[in-house]
PDB file of C-alpha atoms in Angstrom:
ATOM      1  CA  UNK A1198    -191.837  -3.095 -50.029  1.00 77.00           C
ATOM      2  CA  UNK A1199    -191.284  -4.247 -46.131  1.00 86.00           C
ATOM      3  CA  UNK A1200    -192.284  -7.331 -44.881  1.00 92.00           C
ATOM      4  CA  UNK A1201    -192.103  -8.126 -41.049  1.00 95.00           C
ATOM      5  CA  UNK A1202    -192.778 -10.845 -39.257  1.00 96.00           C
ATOM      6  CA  UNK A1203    -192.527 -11.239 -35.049  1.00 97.00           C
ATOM      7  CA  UNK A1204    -191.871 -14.768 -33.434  1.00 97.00           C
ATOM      8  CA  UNK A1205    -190.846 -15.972 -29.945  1.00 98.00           C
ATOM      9  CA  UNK A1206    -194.082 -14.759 -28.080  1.00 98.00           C
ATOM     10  CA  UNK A1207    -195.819 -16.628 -25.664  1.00 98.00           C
ATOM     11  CA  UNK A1208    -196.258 -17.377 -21.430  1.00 98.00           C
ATOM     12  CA  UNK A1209    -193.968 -16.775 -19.199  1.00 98.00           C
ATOM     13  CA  UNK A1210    -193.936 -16.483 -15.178  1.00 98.00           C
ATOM     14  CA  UNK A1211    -192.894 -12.929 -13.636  1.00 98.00           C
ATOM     15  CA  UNK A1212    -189.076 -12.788 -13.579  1.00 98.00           C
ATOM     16  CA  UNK A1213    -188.442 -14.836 -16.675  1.00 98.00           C
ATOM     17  CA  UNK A1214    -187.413 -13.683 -20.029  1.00 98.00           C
ATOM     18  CA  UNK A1215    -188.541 -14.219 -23.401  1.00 98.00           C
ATOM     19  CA  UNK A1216    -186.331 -13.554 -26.916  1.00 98.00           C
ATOM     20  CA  UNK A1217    -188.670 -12.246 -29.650  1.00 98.00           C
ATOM     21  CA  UNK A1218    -187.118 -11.971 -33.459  1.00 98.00           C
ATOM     22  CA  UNK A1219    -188.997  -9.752 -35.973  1.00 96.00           C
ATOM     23  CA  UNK A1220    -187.503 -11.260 -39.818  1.00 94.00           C
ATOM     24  CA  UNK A1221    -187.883  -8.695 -42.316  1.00 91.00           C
ATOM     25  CA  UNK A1222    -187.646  -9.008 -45.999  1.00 88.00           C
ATOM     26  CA  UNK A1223    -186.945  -6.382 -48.762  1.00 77.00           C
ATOM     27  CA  UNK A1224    -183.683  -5.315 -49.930  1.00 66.00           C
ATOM     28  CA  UNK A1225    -183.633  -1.784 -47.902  1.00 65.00           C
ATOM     29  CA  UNK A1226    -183.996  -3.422 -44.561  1.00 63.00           C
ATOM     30  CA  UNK A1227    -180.723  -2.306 -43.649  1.00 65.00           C
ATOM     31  CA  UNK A1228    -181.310   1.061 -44.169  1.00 79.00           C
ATOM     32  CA  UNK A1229    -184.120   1.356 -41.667  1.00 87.00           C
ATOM     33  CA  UNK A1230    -184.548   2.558 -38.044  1.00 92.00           C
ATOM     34  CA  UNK A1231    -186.260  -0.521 -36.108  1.00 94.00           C
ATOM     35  CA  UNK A1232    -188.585  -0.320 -33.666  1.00 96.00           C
ATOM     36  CA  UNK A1233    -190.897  -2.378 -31.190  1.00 98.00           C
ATOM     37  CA  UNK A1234    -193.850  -1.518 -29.736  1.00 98.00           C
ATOM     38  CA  UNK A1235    -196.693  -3.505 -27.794  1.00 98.00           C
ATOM     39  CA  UNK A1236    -200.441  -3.168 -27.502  1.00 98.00           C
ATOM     40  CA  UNK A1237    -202.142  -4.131 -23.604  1.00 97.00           C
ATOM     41  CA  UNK A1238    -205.216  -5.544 -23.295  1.00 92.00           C
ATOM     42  CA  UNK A1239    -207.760  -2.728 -24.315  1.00 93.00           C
ATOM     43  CA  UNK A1240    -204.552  -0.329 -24.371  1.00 95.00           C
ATOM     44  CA  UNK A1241    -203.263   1.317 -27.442  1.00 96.00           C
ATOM     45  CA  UNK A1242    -200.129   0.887 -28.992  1.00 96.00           C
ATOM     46  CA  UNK A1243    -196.998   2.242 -26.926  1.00 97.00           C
ATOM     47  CA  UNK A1244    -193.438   2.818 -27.836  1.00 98.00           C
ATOM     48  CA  UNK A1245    -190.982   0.337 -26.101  1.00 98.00           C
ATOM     49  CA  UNK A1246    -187.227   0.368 -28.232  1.00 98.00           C
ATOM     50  CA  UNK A1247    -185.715   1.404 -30.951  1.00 97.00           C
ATOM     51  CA  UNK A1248    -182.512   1.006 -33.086  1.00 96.00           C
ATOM     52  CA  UNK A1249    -180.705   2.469 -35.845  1.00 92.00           C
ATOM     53  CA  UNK A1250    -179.532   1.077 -39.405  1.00 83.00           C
ATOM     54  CA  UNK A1251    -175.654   0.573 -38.195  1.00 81.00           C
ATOM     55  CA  UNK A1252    -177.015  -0.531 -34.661  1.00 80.00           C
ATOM     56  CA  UNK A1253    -174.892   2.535 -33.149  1.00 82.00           C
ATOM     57  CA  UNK A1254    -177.909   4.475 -31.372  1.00 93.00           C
ATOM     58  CA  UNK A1255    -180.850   2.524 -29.633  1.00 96.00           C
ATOM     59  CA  UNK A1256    -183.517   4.215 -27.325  1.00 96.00           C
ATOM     60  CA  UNK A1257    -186.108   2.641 -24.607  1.00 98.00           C
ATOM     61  CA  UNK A1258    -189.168   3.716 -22.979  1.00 98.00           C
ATOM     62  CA  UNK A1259    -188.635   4.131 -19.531  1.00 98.00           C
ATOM     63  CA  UNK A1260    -190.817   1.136 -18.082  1.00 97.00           C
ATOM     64  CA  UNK A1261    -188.363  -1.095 -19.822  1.00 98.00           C
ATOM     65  CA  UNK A1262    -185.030   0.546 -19.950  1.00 97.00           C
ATOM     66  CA  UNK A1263    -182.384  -1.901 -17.846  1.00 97.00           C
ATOM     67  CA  UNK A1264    -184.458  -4.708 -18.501  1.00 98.00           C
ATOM     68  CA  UNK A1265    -185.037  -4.904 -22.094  1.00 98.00           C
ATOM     69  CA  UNK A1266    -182.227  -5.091 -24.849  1.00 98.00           C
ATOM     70  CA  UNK A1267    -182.892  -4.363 -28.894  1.00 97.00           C
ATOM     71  CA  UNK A1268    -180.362  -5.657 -31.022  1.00 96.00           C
ATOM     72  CA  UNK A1269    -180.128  -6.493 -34.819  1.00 91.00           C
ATOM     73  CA  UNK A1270    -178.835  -8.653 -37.589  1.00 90.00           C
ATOM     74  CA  UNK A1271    -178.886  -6.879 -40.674  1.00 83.00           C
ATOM     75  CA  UNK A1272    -177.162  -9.922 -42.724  1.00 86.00           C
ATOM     76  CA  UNK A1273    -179.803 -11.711 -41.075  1.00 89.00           C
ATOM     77  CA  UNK A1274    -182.540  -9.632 -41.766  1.00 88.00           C
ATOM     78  CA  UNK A1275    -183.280  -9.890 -38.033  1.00 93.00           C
ATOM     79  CA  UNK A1276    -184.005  -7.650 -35.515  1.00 95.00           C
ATOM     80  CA  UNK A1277    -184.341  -8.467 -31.570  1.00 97.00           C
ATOM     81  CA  UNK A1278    -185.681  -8.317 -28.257  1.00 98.00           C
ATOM     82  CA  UNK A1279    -184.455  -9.253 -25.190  1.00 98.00           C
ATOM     83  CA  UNK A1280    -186.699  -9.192 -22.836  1.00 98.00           C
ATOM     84  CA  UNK A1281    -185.423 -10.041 -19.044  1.00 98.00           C
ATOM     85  CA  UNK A1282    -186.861  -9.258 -15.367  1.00 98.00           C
ATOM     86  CA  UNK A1283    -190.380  -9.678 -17.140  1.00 98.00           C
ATOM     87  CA  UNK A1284    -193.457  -8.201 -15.127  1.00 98.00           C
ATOM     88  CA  UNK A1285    -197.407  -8.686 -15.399  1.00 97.00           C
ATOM     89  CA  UNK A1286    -197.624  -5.391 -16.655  1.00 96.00           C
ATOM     90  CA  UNK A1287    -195.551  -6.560 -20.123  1.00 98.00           C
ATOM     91  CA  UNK A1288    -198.355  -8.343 -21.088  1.00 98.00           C
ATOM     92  CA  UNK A1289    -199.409  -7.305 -24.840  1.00 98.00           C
ATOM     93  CA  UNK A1290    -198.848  -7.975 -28.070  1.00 98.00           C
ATOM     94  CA  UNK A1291    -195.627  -7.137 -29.380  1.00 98.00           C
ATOM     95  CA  UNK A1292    -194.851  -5.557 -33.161  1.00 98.00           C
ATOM     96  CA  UNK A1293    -192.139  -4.183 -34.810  1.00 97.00           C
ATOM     97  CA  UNK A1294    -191.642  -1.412 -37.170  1.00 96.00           C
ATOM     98  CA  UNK A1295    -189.899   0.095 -39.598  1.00 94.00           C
ATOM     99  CA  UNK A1296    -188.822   3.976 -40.276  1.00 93.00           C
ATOM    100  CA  UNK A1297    -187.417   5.344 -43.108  1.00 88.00           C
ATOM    101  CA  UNK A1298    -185.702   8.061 -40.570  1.00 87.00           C
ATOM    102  CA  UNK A1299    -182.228   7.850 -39.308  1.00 84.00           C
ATOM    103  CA  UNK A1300    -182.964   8.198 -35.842  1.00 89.00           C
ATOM    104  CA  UNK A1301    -184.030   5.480 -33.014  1.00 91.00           C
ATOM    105  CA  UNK A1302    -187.430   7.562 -32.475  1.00 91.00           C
ATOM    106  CA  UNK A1303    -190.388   6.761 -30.371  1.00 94.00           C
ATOM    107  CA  UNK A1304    -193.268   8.460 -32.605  1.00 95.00           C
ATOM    108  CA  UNK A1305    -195.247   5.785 -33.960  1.00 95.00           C
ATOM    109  CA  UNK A1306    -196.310   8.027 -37.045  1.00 95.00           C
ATOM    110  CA  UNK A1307    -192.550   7.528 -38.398  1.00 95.00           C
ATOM    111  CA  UNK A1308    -193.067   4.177 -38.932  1.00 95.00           C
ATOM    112  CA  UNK A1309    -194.414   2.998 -42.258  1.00 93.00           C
ATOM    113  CA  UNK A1310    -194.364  -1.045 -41.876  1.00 94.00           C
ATOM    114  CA  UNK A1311    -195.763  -2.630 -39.435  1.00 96.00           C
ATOM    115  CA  UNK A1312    -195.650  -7.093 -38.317  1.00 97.00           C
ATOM    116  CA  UNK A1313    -198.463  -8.091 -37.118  1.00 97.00           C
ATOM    117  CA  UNK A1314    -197.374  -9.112 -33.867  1.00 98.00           C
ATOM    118  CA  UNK A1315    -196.481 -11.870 -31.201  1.00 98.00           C
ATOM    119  CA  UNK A1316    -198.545 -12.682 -27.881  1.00 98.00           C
ATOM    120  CA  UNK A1317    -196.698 -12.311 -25.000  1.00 98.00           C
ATOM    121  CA  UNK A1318    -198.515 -12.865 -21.507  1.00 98.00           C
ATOM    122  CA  UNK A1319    -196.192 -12.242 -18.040  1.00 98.00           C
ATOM    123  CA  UNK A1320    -197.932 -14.278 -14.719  1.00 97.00           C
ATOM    124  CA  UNK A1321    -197.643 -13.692 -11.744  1.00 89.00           C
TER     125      UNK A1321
END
């Protein structure tokens, strides 16, 4: 019912930023808490921001609150990353999600589609 599809990954020295988009299609996408998560090297998959439907409540993990911003289009079908004051440890592969609840939520089992992610490797 949810398509979602992540662009804008790829290399980037420490201290740079990086935009990533996730385009979703289906005609509910606006009623949908969005989230992103990544995946390290060997790692499994981690919690990094979320948002709600209207955009009104948004919640970050702590290793990349201040520094990363989630934002989204819903005319667009877009949601956003922002990623600024990039480190080596924000290497991973990047998805984002989508939950039926109304909340911005970190538990990965609320989320019921899933992109397939976008590569994003920090150097240092």
């Amino acid at each position: 019912q949810v398509q979602l599809v992540e662009s804008g990954g790829g290399l980037v020295q420490a201290g740079g930023s990086l935009r990533l988009s996730c385009a979703a299609s289906g005609r509910t996408f606006s009623s949908y808490t969005m989230g992103w998560f990544r995946r390290a090297p060997g790692k499994e998959r981690e919690f990094v921001a979320a948002i709600t439907w209207s955009g009104e409540s948004t919640y970050y993990a702590d290793s990349v609150k201040g520094r990363f911003t989630i934002s989204r289009d819903n005319a667009a079908n877009t949601v956003y990353l922002q990623m600024n004051s990039l480190k080596a440890e924000d290497t991973a592969v990047y998805y984002c999600a989508a939950s039926p609840t109304r909340a911005a939520i970190p538990h990965i089992r609320e989320y019921d589609y899933w992109g397939q992610g976008t590569r994003v490797t920090v150097s240092s």
